[in-house]
Short mmCIF file of C-alpha atoms in Angstrom, two decimals:
data_model
loop_
_atom_site.label_atom_id
_atom_site.label_comp_id
_atom_site.label_asym_id
_atom_site.label_seq_id
_atom_site.Cartn_x
_atom_site.Cartn_y
_atom_site.Cartn_z
CA MET A 297 -14.18 -6.54 -12.17
CA LYS A 298 -13.35 -9.59 -14.11
CA ILE A 299 -10.35 -10.33 -15.07
CA LYS A 300 -10.33 -11.99 -18.16
CA LEU A 301 -8.39 -15.57 -18.73
CA LYS A 302 -6.20 -14.41 -20.74
CA ARG A 303 -4.84 -11.30 -18.35
CA ILE A 304 -4.00 -14.20 -15.47
CA LEU A 305 -2.60 -15.88 -18.11
CA LEU A 306 -0.32 -13.78 -20.68
CA PRO A 307 2.15 -12.72 -18.29
CA LEU A 308 2.71 -15.60 -17.39
CA LEU A 309 3.77 -17.19 -20.32
CA GLY A 310 7.18 -16.66 -20.95
CA ILE A 311 8.62 -14.26 -17.75
CA ALA A 312 10.98 -14.69 -16.06
CA LEU A 313 8.99 -13.55 -12.37
CA ALA A 314 12.28 -12.44 -11.56
CA SER A 315 11.57 -8.69 -11.03
CA SER A 316 13.18 -5.32 -9.81
CA LEU A 317 10.59 -5.91 -6.20
CA ALA A 318 12.00 -9.11 -6.20
CA ALA A 319 14.41 -11.67 -7.57
CA CYS A 320 14.51 -14.85 -6.97
CA GLY A 321 16.41 -16.64 -3.92
CA ASN A 322 18.76 -19.02 -3.75
CA ASN A 323 17.93 -20.90 -0.55
CA ALA A 324 16.06 -24.62 -1.45
CA SER A 325 13.13 -23.46 0.92
CA THR A 326 12.19 -20.70 -1.10
CA THR A 327 10.09 -21.87 -4.60
CA ASN A 328 9.71 -19.27 -7.48
CA ALA A 329 6.60 -18.38 -8.87
CA ALA A 330 6.65 -19.79 -12.04
CA ASP A 331 6.96 -23.57 -9.76
CA PRO A 332 4.48 -25.43 -8.00
CA VAL A 333 3.44 -25.97 -5.07
CA ASN A 334 2.58 -28.73 -3.46
CA SER A 335 -0.40 -27.64 -1.22
CA THR A 336 -0.52 -30.78 0.70
CA ASN A 337 3.54 -30.48 1.56
CA SER A 338 3.17 -27.19 2.71
CA ALA A 339 0.54 -25.96 4.82
CA LYS A 340 -1.10 -28.81 7.77
CA PRO A 341 -4.70 -28.31 8.14
CA THR A 342 -3.83 -27.16 11.79
CA ASN A 343 -4.11 -24.20 13.17
CA SER A 344 -1.08 -24.55 16.17
CA ALA A 345 0.98 -21.38 15.64
CA LYS A 346 4.12 -23.78 14.92
CA SER A 347 2.28 -25.12 11.18
CA PRO A 348 4.24 -24.32 8.30
CA LEU A 349 2.59 -21.79 6.64
CA VAL A 350 2.83 -20.55 2.44
CA ILE A 351 3.53 -17.13 2.39
CA TYR A 352 2.98 -15.08 -0.77
CA THR A 353 5.57 -12.58 -2.13
CA ASN A 354 7.56 -9.89 -4.42
CA SER A 355 9.46 -8.50 -1.24
CA ALA A 356 11.92 -12.09 -0.95
CA SER A 357 14.74 -10.11 -2.67
CA ASP A 358 18.67 -9.03 -1.23
CA GLY A 359 18.22 -12.00 2.03
CA ARG A 360 14.91 -10.19 3.63
CA GLY A 361 13.32 -14.51 2.36
CA ASP A 362 15.80 -15.71 3.76
CA TRP A 363 15.77 -13.33 7.27
CA LEU A 364 12.13 -13.84 7.13
CA LYS A 365 12.83 -17.61 7.19
CA GLU A 366 15.05 -17.29 10.21
CA LYS A 367 13.95 -15.01 13.01
CA ALA A 368 10.06 -16.32 12.14
CA LYS A 369 11.29 -19.66 13.03
CA GLU A 370 12.78 -18.29 16.63
CA GLN A 371 9.18 -17.98 17.05
CA GLY A 372 7.79 -20.90 15.97
CA PHE A 373 6.77 -20.62 12.97
CA GLU A 374 8.08 -22.74 9.61
CA LEU A 375 8.06 -20.57 6.72
CA GLN A 376 6.90 -21.64 3.37
CA ILE A 377 8.34 -18.34 0.67
CA VAL A 378 6.59 -18.42 -2.54
CA GLU A 379 8.18 -14.65 -5.06
CA GLY A 380 7.75 -13.49 -7.67
CA GLY A 381 7.17 -10.20 -10.12
CA GLY A 382 3.96 -7.91 -7.85
CA GLY A 383 1.56 -8.36 -11.02
CA ASP A 384 2.33 -12.57 -11.33
CA ILE A 385 2.00 -13.27 -7.87
CA ALA A 386 -1.03 -11.35 -8.12
CA ASN A 387 -2.19 -12.90 -10.94
CA ARG A 388 -0.98 -16.04 -9.62
CA LEU A 389 -3.49 -15.24 -6.16
CA ILE A 390 -6.47 -14.84 -8.51
CA ALA A 391 -6.14 -17.68 -10.75
CA GLU A 392 -5.88 -19.86 -7.27
CA LYS A 393 -8.56 -17.77 -6.26
CA ASN A 394 -11.36 -21.40 -5.75
CA LYS A 395 -8.52 -23.55 -4.64
CA PRO A 396 -5.79 -21.28 -2.18
CA VAL A 397 -2.63 -22.69 -1.95
CA ALA A 398 -1.05 -19.70 0.10
CA ASP A 399 -1.82 -18.74 3.59
CA VAL A 400 -0.45 -15.32 4.00
CA ILE A 401 0.60 -12.40 1.97
CA TYR A 402 2.81 -9.82 2.34
CA GLY A 403 4.52 -6.97 -0.29
CA LEU A 404 2.64 -6.69 -3.52
CA SER A 405 0.55 -2.88 -3.56
CA THR A 406 -2.16 -1.69 -2.20
CA MET A 407 -3.96 -1.48 -5.91
CA ASN A 408 -3.60 -5.53 -6.39
CA TYR A 409 -5.15 -6.13 -2.10
CA GLU A 410 -8.35 -3.70 -3.66
CA GLU A 411 -8.45 -6.19 -6.14
CA PHE A 412 -8.24 -9.47 -4.06
CA LYS A 413 -10.81 -8.00 -1.73
CA ALA A 414 -13.32 -7.11 -4.73
CA GLN A 415 -13.07 -10.95 -5.28
CA ASP A 416 -13.39 -11.49 -1.38
CA MET A 417 -10.22 -13.26 -0.96
CA LEU A 418 -9.43 -12.09 1.39
CA GLU A 419 -10.34 -12.71 5.74
CA GLN A 420 -11.00 -9.64 7.77
CA TYR A 421 -8.37 -9.42 10.42
CA LYS A 422 -7.35 -6.61 13.10
CA PRO A 423 -3.51 -6.95 14.30
CA ALA A 424 -2.35 -5.98 17.03
CA TRP A 425 -0.42 -3.19 15.81
CA ALA A 426 -3.38 -1.77 13.74
CA ASP A 427 -3.48 0.91 15.33
CA GLU A 428 0.38 2.28 15.25
CA VAL A 429 -0.04 2.56 11.32
CA SER A 430 -1.31 5.75 9.74
CA ASP A 431 -4.97 6.41 9.04
CA GLY A 432 -5.19 5.71 5.58
CA LEU A 433 -2.47 3.39 4.29
CA SER A 434 -4.05 0.18 5.38
CA ASP A 435 -8.06 -1.25 4.52
CA LYS A 436 -10.84 0.67 6.74
CA ASP A 437 -12.63 -2.70 6.64
CA ASP A 438 -9.37 -4.51 7.91
CA TYR A 439 -8.73 -6.77 5.34
CA PHE A 440 -5.37 -5.89 4.96
CA HIS A 441 -2.65 -3.71 6.62
CA ALA A 442 -0.30 -1.81 5.71
CA LEU A 443 4.17 -2.71 6.26
CA VAL A 444 6.11 -0.71 4.22
CA LYS A 445 6.36 2.58 1.69
CA GLN A 446 8.65 2.34 -0.90
CA ALA A 447 8.86 5.37 -3.35
CA ILE A 448 10.02 4.01 -7.00
CA LEU A 449 12.73 6.37 -8.01
CA MET A 450 14.26 6.81 -10.59
CA ILE A 451 18.57 6.69 -9.75
CA TYR A 452 21.64 7.58 -11.67
CA ASN A 453 25.43 6.50 -11.61
CA SER A 454 26.36 9.31 -9.32
CA THR A 455 30.09 9.87 -11.11
CA MET A 456 28.49 10.55 -14.21
CA TYR A 457 26.04 12.95 -14.00
CA ASP A 458 24.38 15.27 -10.43
CA GLU A 459 21.51 17.21 -9.63
CA ASN A 460 22.35 19.83 -13.15
CA THR A 461 23.08 16.86 -15.40
CA ALA A 462 20.80 14.16 -14.77
CA PRO A 463 16.82 13.78 -16.13
CA LYS A 464 14.66 16.34 -14.13
CA ASP A 465 11.99 13.26 -14.78
CA TRP A 466 11.17 9.99 -16.68
CA PRO A 467 9.51 12.45 -20.26
CA ASP A 468 13.58 13.51 -20.71
CA LEU A 469 14.38 10.41 -21.15
CA TRP A 470 12.98 10.09 -24.50
CA ASN A 471 13.11 13.48 -25.53
CA ASP A 472 16.27 14.43 -24.67
CA GLU A 473 18.89 13.02 -27.22
CA GLN A 474 21.52 12.80 -24.89
CA PHE A 475 19.39 9.34 -22.47
CA HIS A 476 18.66 7.04 -25.59
CA ASN A 477 20.13 4.15 -24.85
CA LYS A 478 21.20 4.49 -21.45
CA TYR A 479 18.64 4.14 -19.21
CA ASP A 480 17.07 0.81 -18.82
CA ALA A 481 13.59 -0.73 -20.51
CA PRO A 482 11.40 -2.68 -19.28
CA ARG A 483 12.08 -6.52 -21.38
CA THR A 484 9.31 -8.66 -21.66
CA GLY A 485 10.45 -10.53 -18.27
CA ASP A 486 9.87 -7.56 -16.57
CA LEU A 487 6.48 -6.18 -17.00
CA GLY A 488 5.06 -8.84 -13.78
CA GLY A 489 7.32 -6.64 -11.34
CA GLY A 490 6.02 -4.09 -8.71
CA THR A 491 8.36 -1.40 -9.01
CA VAL A 492 8.57 -1.73 -13.54
CA GLN A 493 4.47 -1.60 -13.06
CA ALA A 494 4.53 1.45 -10.82
CA THR A 495 7.50 3.01 -12.73
CA LEU A 496 3.82 2.43 -15.86
CA ALA A 497 1.23 3.80 -14.10
CA GLY A 498 3.27 7.27 -13.03
CA ILE A 499 4.03 8.13 -16.58
CA LEU A 500 0.66 6.87 -18.36
CA VAL A 501 -1.92 8.20 -15.25
CA ARG A 502 -0.24 11.89 -16.94
CA TYR A 503 -2.21 11.53 -19.59
CA GLN A 504 -5.82 10.63 -17.95
CA ASP A 505 -8.03 10.67 -20.67
CA PRO A 506 -12.03 8.98 -20.32
CA ASN A 507 -12.28 8.69 -24.02
CA GLY A 508 -8.71 7.40 -24.69
CA GLU A 509 -7.49 3.43 -24.46
CA TYR A 510 -7.59 2.26 -20.96
CA GLY A 511 -8.40 5.48 -20.40
CA ILE A 512 -4.60 6.84 -21.95
CA SER A 513 -4.89 9.96 -24.46
CA GLN A 514 -3.63 8.85 -27.69
CA GLU A 515 -0.71 11.32 -26.56
CA GLY A 516 -0.50 9.18 -23.45
CA TRP A 517 0.65 6.09 -25.41
CA ASP A 518 3.11 7.61 -27.83
CA ALA A 519 4.57 9.18 -24.87
CA MET A 520 4.72 5.30 -23.88
CA LYS A 521 5.72 4.22 -26.67
CA ASN A 522 8.88 6.51 -27.02
CA TYR A 523 10.45 5.53 -23.28
CA LEU A 524 10.02 1.82 -24.69
CA LYS A 525 11.40 2.97 -27.31
CA PHE A 526 15.22 4.29 -26.98
CA GLY A 527 15.61 3.05 -23.33
CA PHE A 528 18.48 0.05 -23.22
CA TYR A 529 17.20 -4.08 -23.29
CA LYS A 530 19.74 -5.86 -21.04
CA ALA A 531 20.19 -8.95 -21.93
CA GLU A 532 18.83 -11.51 -19.75
CA GLY A 533 20.88 -12.58 -16.33
CA GLU A 534 21.95 -9.10 -17.13
CA ASP A 535 21.91 -6.50 -13.99
CA PHE A 536 20.50 -3.11 -14.05
CA TYR A 537 22.80 -1.97 -11.00
CA ALA A 538 25.28 -3.16 -12.38
CA ASN A 539 25.21 -1.72 -15.56
CA LEU A 540 24.68 1.54 -13.17
CA ALA A 541 27.67 1.35 -12.03
CA SER A 542 30.22 0.27 -14.67
CA GLU A 543 28.24 3.13 -17.13
CA LYS A 544 26.82 1.06 -19.17
CA THR A 545 23.03 2.23 -18.58
CA PRO A 546 23.62 4.82 -16.23
CA LEU A 547 20.24 5.78 -15.17
CA GLY A 548 16.55 3.32 -14.60
CA PRO A 549 14.00 2.69 -11.82
CA MET A 550 14.63 1.45 -8.52
CA PHE A 551 12.39 0.68 -5.32
CA SER A 552 14.35 3.16 -2.40
CA SER A 553 14.97 0.21 -0.04
CA GLY A 554 16.54 -1.62 -2.39
CA ILE A 555 19.83 1.77 -2.94
CA ALA A 556 21.50 0.19 0.10
CA SER A 557 22.97 -2.32 -0.37
CA ARG A 558 23.49 -2.55 -3.71
CA GLU A 559 25.75 0.64 -3.11
CA GLN A 560 27.61 -1.32 -0.96
CA GLN A 561 27.80 -4.30 -3.55
CA TYR A 562 28.47 -2.36 -6.45
CA GLY A 563 30.37 0.46 -4.78
CA VAL A 564 28.68 3.58 -6.32
CA LYS A 565 26.68 6.31 -5.37
CA ALA A 566 22.85 6.11 -6.82
CA GLY A 567 21.09 9.97 -7.17
CA ILE A 568 18.13 10.02 -6.81
CA VAL A 569 15.38 12.20 -9.43
CA LYS A 570 13.04 14.26 -7.91
CA PRO A 571 10.43 15.56 -9.88
CA GLU A 572 8.17 18.05 -9.76
CA ILE A 573 4.96 16.11 -10.81
CA GLY A 574 6.53 14.08 -7.29
CA VAL A 575 6.98 10.05 -7.09
CA PRO A 576 4.90 6.81 -6.73
CA PHE A 577 4.63 5.60 -3.78
CA ILE A 578 3.62 1.30 -3.17
CA VAL A 579 2.64 0.84 0.61
CA GLU A 580 3.47 -2.91 1.06
CA GLN A 581 0.46 -4.78 2.90
CA ALA A 582 -0.38 -7.68 4.96
CA ALA A 583 -3.21 -9.87 4.33
CA ILE A 584 -3.55 -12.99 5.33
CA VAL A 585 -5.57 -15.04 2.62
CA LYS A 586 -9.69 -16.79 3.34
CA GLY A 587 -9.35 -20.38 3.00
CA THR A 588 -6.46 -20.92 5.08
CA LYS A 589 -5.81 -23.61 7.03
CA ASN A 590 -3.88 -22.50 8.85
CA LEU A 591 -5.88 -19.22 10.84
CA ASP A 592 -4.18 -19.12 14.15
CA SER A 593 -1.00 -19.63 12.76
CA ALA A 594 -1.96 -17.21 10.16
CA LYS A 595 -3.24 -14.46 12.42
CA ALA A 596 -0.35 -14.93 14.78
CA PHE A 597 2.48 -14.46 12.49
CA VAL A 598 0.55 -11.10 10.90
CA ASP A 599 1.11 -9.94 14.89
CA TRP A 600 4.51 -10.23 14.87
CA PHE A 601 5.14 -9.10 11.48
CA GLY A 602 3.64 -6.13 11.55
CA SER A 603 4.69 -4.87 15.01
CA ALA A 604 7.00 -1.96 15.84
CA GLU A 605 10.03 -4.36 16.68
CA VAL A 606 10.21 -6.71 13.76
CA GLN A 607 9.38 -3.41 11.44
CA THR A 608 12.45 -2.11 13.51
CA GLU A 609 14.28 -4.08 12.48
CA TRP A 610 13.49 -5.33 8.87
CA SER A 611 14.33 -1.29 8.62
CA LYS A 612 17.36 -1.90 9.91
CA GLN A 613 18.33 -4.93 7.95
CA PHE A 614 16.42 -3.70 4.48
CA SER A 615 16.87 0.12 4.24
CA SER A 616 12.78 0.00 4.39
CA MET A 617 10.37 2.50 5.01
CA PRO A 618 8.42 1.63 7.86
CA ALA A 619 4.24 2.13 7.69
CA ASN A 620 4.19 1.29 11.62
CA ASN A 621 4.83 4.36 13.19
CA LYS A 622 6.66 3.77 15.97
CA ALA A 623 8.51 1.67 13.81
CA LEU A 624 9.89 4.78 11.83
CA GLU A 625 10.42 6.85 15.37
CA ASN A 626 13.50 4.13 15.14
CA ALA A 627 14.27 3.95 11.58
CA ALA A 628 18.08 5.04 10.62
CA GLN A 629 17.98 8.84 9.32
CA ASP A 630 18.78 8.28 6.31
CA ILE A 631 15.04 6.44 5.46
CA LYS A 632 13.44 9.86 7.94
CA ASP A 633 15.32 12.09 5.00
CA LEU A 634 14.51 10.40 2.00
CA GLU A 635 11.29 10.36 2.99
CA ALA A 636 11.10 13.97 4.01
CA SER A 637 12.58 14.77 0.46
CA VAL A 638 10.37 13.36 -1.89
CA LYS A 639 7.08 14.35 -2.59
CA GLN A 640 4.57 11.71 -3.81
CA GLN A 641 3.07 11.40 -6.84
CA ASP A 642 -1.30 11.95 -6.99
CA ILE A 643 -1.58 8.72 -9.07
CA ASP A 644 -5.67 7.55 -8.59
CA TRP A 645 -4.55 3.55 -7.98
CA ALA A 646 -8.24 2.83 -7.98
CA PHE A 647 -7.32 3.62 -11.83
CA VAL A 648 -4.21 1.64 -11.74
CA ASN A 649 -5.57 -0.95 -10.88
CA LYS A 650 -8.91 -1.19 -13.60
CA ASN A 651 -6.72 -0.81 -16.52
CA ILE A 652 -3.32 -2.28 -15.57
CA ASN A 653 -3.45 -5.39 -16.67
CA ASN A 654 -4.49 -3.89 -20.18
CA TRP A 655 -1.74 -1.20 -20.16
CA VAL A 656 0.75 -4.50 -19.83
CA GLU A 657 -1.20 -6.23 -22.63
CA LYS A 658 -1.08 -3.29 -24.43
CA ILE A 659 2.71 -2.67 -23.71
CA GLN A 660 3.76 -6.23 -24.45
CA LEU A 661 1.80 -6.75 -27.78
CA GLU A 662 1.73 -3.00 -29.87
CA LEU A 663 4.44 -1.41 -27.70
CA LEU A 664 7.40 -3.11 -26.92
CA PRO A 665 10.45 -2.67 -29.54
#
C-alpha cells in the first residue's frame, strides 16, 4: 500500500508527540520522536551484544523507559530510546525506511507491524520465547512477536459515577446531554497516539460501509463529528487524569496498564465501562528493523526483553497484561481479573490499518471543532 507523503507528514506537523500511550520522559538519554537522532552517535556498526541499540517505542512513559534502560544495562545492553505517539512513531519509521535509524521497535499495535511487514521493513526472526505466546497474537511468518495485550478502556471517576450512572458505551457520551463537556476529547496533538487511534477505530468500525468515505458510512462520520463536538478539550500541558481526579473531565479513554499508577498518583479509583460490543485490544509487539547494523545485538535484546522472566517483572512493575503465557501465570490477580472481565471488540485491524491515515486526516481537517 502506497502512503502519500502528506499522510506521513501531516500527523507529524504541529503534533506534540506525547500521547496517552507515550508521555515523553525526562531522562536525557530518552529522545522525543520530534527531535533528530544522530545515527552516528547511536548504534555502532558492530554485532556485539554490548553495542548501543536505538529503540523506537510508544511505551516508555510512566518510568518504563528508565526501567528498561537500567535492567538492560545489567545485561550488557546500552539503549537509546526514542518515544512518541504510536501513529507518529509508525510514520517516522516509514519515512526512514530507506535509511533506518532504529534497531528495534516495541509497543505500537499489530496494524502498524502489518504495514511494516508489507513494506519489507522488518527482519525475520523467531525469538527464544516465541512458543510461549498464544497462537494468533504474533506474526505467523516471524516478523514480529507479541509482548503485551493492552485493553483500550473508557474510564470514569468512581466518586461521581457508578455502574448504573456511568455511560454504558461510547455513543452515550454524545447522545446523552448529561455527559456533554464531561469527557476528554482528542486534540490535534493527540491524534498520533495509539490509545486515541484505537478509540477512534473502536467507534468508526461500527459503521463500516464499502460505499462510504474511507469505508465508513455517513452515519459513522456524523457520530464521530458529535463525539468531537461535545467533548472537553484540555489545554496544552493539562493532564487528563488530573482532570478526572478533580472532576473537571471525569470520563475519557485510558490504556489498561496506565490505570494503576495514576490511581496511586492522584488518589482516585477509576471505574471501567464495559460495553456489550466489547473494547479494542491492542497487542504490543517487538520487531527488529531491517537494515540494522546491530543484528546480533538486536536479536539478543529481543530474546531477553520478551522472556517470561522479564515480562513478569514488566507486568508487576507497570500493571501490563503479558502476551507471554508463562509471564501471565505470574501476573498480579487484578491483571488476570481485568483480562477476564472485559470483552474484546471484534475489529478488523487490516481494515483499520488500510484507512487510519485517511481517518486521522479527515478528523484533523474537517471534523475537529
